[in-house]
Short mmCIF file of C-alpha atoms in Angstrom, two decimals:
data_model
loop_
_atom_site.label_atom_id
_atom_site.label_comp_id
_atom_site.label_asym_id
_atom_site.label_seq_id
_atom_site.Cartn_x
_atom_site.Cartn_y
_atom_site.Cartn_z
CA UNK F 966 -8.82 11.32 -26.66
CA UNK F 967 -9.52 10.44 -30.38
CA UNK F 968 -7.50 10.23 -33.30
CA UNK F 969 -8.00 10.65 -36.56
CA UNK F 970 -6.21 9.96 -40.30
CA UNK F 971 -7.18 9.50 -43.75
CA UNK F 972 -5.71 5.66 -43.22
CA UNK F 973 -8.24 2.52 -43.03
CA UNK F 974 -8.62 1.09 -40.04
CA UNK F 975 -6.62 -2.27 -41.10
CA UNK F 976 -3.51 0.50 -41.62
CA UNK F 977 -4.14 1.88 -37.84
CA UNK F 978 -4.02 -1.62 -36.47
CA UNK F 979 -0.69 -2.25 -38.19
CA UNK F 980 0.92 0.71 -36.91
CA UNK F 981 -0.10 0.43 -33.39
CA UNK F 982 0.74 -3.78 -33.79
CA UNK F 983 4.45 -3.06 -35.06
CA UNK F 984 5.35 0.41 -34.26
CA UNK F 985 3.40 2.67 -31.76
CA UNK F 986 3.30 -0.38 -28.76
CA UNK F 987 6.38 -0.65 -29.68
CA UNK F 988 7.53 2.89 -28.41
CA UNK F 989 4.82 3.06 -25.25
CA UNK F 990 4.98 -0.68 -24.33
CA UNK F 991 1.36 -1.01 -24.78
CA UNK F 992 -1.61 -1.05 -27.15
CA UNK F 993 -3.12 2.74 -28.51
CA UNK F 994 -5.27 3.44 -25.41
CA UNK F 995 -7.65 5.66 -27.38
CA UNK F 996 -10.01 4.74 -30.33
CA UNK F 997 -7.74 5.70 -33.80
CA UNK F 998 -10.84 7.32 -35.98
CA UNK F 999 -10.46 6.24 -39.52
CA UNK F 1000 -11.77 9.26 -42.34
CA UNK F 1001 -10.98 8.09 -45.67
CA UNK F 1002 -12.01 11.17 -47.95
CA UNK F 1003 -10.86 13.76 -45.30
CA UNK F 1004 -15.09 14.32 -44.68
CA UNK F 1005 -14.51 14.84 -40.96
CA UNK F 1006 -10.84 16.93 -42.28
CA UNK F 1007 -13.03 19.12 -44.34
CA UNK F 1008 -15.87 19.79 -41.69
CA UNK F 1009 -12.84 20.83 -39.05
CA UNK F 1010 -11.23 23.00 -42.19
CA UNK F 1011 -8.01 20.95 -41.73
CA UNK F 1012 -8.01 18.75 -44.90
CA UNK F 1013 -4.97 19.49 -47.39
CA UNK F 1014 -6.60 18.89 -50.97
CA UNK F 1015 -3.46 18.51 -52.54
CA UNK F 1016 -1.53 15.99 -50.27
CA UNK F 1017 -4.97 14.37 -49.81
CA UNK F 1018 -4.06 14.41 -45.69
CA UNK F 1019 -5.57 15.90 -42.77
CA UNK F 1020 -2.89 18.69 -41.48
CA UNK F 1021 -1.65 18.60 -37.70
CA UNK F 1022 -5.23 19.87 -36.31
CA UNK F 1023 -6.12 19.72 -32.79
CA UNK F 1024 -9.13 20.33 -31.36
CA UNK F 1025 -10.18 20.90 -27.33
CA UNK F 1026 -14.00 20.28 -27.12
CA UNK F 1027 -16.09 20.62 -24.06
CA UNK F 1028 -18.62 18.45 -22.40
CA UNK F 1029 -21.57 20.29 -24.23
CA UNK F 1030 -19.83 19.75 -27.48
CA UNK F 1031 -18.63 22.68 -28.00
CA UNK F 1032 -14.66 23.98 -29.47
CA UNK F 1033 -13.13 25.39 -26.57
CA UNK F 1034 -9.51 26.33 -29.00
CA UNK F 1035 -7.86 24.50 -31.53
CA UNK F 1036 -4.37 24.17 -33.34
CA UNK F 1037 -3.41 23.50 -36.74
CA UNK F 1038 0.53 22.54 -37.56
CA UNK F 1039 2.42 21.33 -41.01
CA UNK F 1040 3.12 18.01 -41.06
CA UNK F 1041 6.49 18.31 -40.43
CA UNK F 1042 6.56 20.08 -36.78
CA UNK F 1043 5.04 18.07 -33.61
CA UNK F 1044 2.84 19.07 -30.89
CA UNK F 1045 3.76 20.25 -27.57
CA UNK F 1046 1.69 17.52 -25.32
CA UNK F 1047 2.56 19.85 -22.04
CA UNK F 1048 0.66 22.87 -23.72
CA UNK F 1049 -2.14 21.11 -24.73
CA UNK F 1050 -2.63 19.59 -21.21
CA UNK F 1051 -2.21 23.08 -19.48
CA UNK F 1052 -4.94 24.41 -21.90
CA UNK F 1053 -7.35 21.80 -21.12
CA UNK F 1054 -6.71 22.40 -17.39
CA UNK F 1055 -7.53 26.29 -18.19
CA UNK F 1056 -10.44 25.28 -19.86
CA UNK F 1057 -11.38 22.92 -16.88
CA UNK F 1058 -11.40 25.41 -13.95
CA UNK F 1059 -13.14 28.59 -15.88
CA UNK F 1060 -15.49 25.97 -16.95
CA UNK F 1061 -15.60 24.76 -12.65
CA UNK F 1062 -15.83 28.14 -11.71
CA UNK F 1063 -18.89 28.84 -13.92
CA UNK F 1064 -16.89 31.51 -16.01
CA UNK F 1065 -16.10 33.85 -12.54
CA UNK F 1066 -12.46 33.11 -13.18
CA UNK F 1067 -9.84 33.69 -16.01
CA UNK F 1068 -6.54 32.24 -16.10
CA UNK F 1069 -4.07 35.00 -17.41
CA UNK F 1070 -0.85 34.04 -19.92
CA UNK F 1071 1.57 31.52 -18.78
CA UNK F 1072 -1.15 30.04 -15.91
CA UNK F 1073 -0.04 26.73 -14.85
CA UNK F 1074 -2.41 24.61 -12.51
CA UNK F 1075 -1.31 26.23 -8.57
CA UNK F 1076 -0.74 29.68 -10.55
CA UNK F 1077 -3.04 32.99 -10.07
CA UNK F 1078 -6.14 32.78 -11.85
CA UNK F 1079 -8.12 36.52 -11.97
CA UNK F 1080 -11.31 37.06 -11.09
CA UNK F 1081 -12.89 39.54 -13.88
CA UNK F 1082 -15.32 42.43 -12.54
CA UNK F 1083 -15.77 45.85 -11.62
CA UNK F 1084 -12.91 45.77 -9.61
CA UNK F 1085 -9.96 44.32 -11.63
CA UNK F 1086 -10.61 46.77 -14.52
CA UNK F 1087 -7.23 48.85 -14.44
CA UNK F 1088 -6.09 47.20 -11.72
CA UNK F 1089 -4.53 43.93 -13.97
CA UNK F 1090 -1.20 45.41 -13.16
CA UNK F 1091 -1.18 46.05 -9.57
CA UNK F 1092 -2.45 42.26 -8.68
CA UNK F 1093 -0.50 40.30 -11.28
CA UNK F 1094 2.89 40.85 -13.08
CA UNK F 1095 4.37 40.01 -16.32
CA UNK F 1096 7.37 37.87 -15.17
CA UNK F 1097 4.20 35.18 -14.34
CA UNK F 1098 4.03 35.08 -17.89
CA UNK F 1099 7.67 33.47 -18.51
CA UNK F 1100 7.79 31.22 -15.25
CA UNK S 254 13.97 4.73 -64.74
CA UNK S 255 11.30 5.58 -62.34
CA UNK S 256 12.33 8.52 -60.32
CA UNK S 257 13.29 8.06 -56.45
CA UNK S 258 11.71 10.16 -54.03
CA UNK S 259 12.54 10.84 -50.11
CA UNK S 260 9.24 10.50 -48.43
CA UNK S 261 8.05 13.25 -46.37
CA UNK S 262 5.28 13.65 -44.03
CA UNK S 263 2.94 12.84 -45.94
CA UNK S 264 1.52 10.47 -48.53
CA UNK S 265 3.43 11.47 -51.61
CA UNK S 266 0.90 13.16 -53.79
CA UNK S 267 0.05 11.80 -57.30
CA UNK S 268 0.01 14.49 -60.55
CA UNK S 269 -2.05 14.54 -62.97
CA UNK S 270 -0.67 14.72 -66.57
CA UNK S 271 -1.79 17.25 -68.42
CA UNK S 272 -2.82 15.32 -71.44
CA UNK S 273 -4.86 12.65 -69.11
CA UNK S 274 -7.12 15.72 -68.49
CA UNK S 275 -10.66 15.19 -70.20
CA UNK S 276 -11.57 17.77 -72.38
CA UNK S 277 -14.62 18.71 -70.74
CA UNK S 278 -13.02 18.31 -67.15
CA UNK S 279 -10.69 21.27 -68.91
CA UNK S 280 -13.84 23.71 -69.29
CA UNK S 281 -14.78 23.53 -65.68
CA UNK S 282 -12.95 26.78 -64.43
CA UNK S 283 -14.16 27.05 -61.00
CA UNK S 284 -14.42 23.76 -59.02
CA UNK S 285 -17.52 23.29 -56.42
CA UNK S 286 -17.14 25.28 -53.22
CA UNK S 287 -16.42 22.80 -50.47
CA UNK S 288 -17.28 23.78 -47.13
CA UNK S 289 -13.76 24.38 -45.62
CA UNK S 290 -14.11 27.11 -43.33
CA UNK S 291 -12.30 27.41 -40.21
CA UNK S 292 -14.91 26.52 -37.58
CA UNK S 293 -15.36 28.82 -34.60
CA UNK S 294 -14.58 28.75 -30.78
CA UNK S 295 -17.42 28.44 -28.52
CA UNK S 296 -19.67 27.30 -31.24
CA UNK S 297 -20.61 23.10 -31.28
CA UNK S 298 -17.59 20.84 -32.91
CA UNK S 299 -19.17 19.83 -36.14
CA UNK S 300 -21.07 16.05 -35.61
CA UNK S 301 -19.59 12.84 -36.75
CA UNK S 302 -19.20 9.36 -36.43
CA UNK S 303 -16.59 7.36 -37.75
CA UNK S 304 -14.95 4.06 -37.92
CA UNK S 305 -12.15 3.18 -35.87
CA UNK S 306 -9.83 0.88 -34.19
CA UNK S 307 -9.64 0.52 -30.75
CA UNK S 308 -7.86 -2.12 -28.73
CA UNK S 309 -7.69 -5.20 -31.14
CA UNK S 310 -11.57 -3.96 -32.04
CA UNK S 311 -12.97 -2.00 -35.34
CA UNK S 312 -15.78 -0.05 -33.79
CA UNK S 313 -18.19 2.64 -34.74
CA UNK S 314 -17.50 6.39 -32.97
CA UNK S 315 -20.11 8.65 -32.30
CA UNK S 316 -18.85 12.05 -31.45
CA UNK S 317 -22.42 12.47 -29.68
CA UNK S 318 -21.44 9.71 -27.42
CA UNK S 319 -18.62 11.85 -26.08
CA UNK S 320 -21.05 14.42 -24.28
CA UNK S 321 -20.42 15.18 -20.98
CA UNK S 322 -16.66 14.43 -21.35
CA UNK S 323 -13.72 16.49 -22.43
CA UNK S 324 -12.66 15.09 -25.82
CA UNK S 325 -9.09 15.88 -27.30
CA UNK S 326 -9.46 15.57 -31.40
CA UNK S 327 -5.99 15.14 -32.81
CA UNK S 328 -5.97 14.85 -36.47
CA UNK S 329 -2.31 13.64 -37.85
CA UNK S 330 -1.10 13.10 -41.63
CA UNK S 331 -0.99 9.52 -41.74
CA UNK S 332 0.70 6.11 -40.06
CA UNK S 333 3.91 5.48 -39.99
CA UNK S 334 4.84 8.99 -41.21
CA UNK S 335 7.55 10.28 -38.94
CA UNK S 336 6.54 12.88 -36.33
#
């Protein structure tokens, strides 16, 4: 996990001294990245010019470095932690499974994955149904 | 009087008078392309390294460093903003 603001790194210190340990009883466990400029903003395409912030961005990336997904909010709405965990878990066991399985909408660790090939095509509906989706 | 403002957030942006344009900064119609576009899934997170704080430390990250692990990038709009 890494973090990462347009503030200095004396800034991130403060906030994690009087505020954040405040609400977690204990120190930021991950590293807070410091990107004055917005250079690392820009290369991710998340930088606001005109507030001279980076925008809500978050990015999954994979052991060989590359962007599994990725989610950009305004600054005013928070992220959903539990969705971002459940995605990484996707991302986890296609990745375990060497790309033989999918994990269709609404999968939850425990939940049916699908296991794309000659077989399945057509057959989506007869082996998994929509209400899986909303549980 | 200066002006109150309720703080968002965000760092409240500064404007730029008008008449504290330059002249010549006034002829430049199209500003330098920066290279803001959306990157891609499945293709390499763009390489960085950056400083940081880290448990009472200022440190150096390497994004390269983070190979072989799962890395969750969050990027936020500042400290002590509200959400």
């Amino acid at each position: 996990m890494l973090s990462c603001s347009v503030d200095s790194v004396f800034v991130h210190k403060m906030w994690n001294d009087h505020e954040i340990s405040k609400m977690v009883n204990k120190n930021v466990p991950f590293p807070m990245l410091s990107d004055g400029g917005g250079e690392i903003g820009k290369m991710y395409g998340i930088y606001d010019e005109e507030g001279g912030v980076e925008t809500r961005g978050r990015f999954i990336i994979d052991p060989d470095g590359n962007v599994q997904g990725f989610e950009v909010l305004t600054p005013p709405v928070g992220r959903n932690i539990a969705e971002t965990i459940r995605q990484i878990q996707a991302f986890q066991l296609v990745r375990e499974s060497e790309g033989t399985k999918a994990t269709p909408a609404g999968w939850k660790p425990g939940k049916q994955v699908l296991e794309p090939g000659p077989d399945l095509v057509g057959k989506v509906w007869d082996v998994w149904k929509v209400e899986e989706a909303f549980k | 009087m200066p002006e109150e403002f309720k703080p968002g957030c965000q760092r409240p942006p500064v404007h730029k008078k008008k008449e504290s344009v330059a002249p010549e900064t006034q002829a430049v119609v199209e500003k330098p392309k920066e290279d803001m576009s959306m990157i891609k899934v499945g293709k390499p997170a763009p390489a960085f390294t950056a400083p940081a704080y880290h448990q009472g430390k200022f440190v150096n990250i390497d994004l390269e460093e983070y190979k072989g692990k799962w890395v969750l990038l969050c990027f936020y709009p500042g400290d002590f903003t509200f959400v």
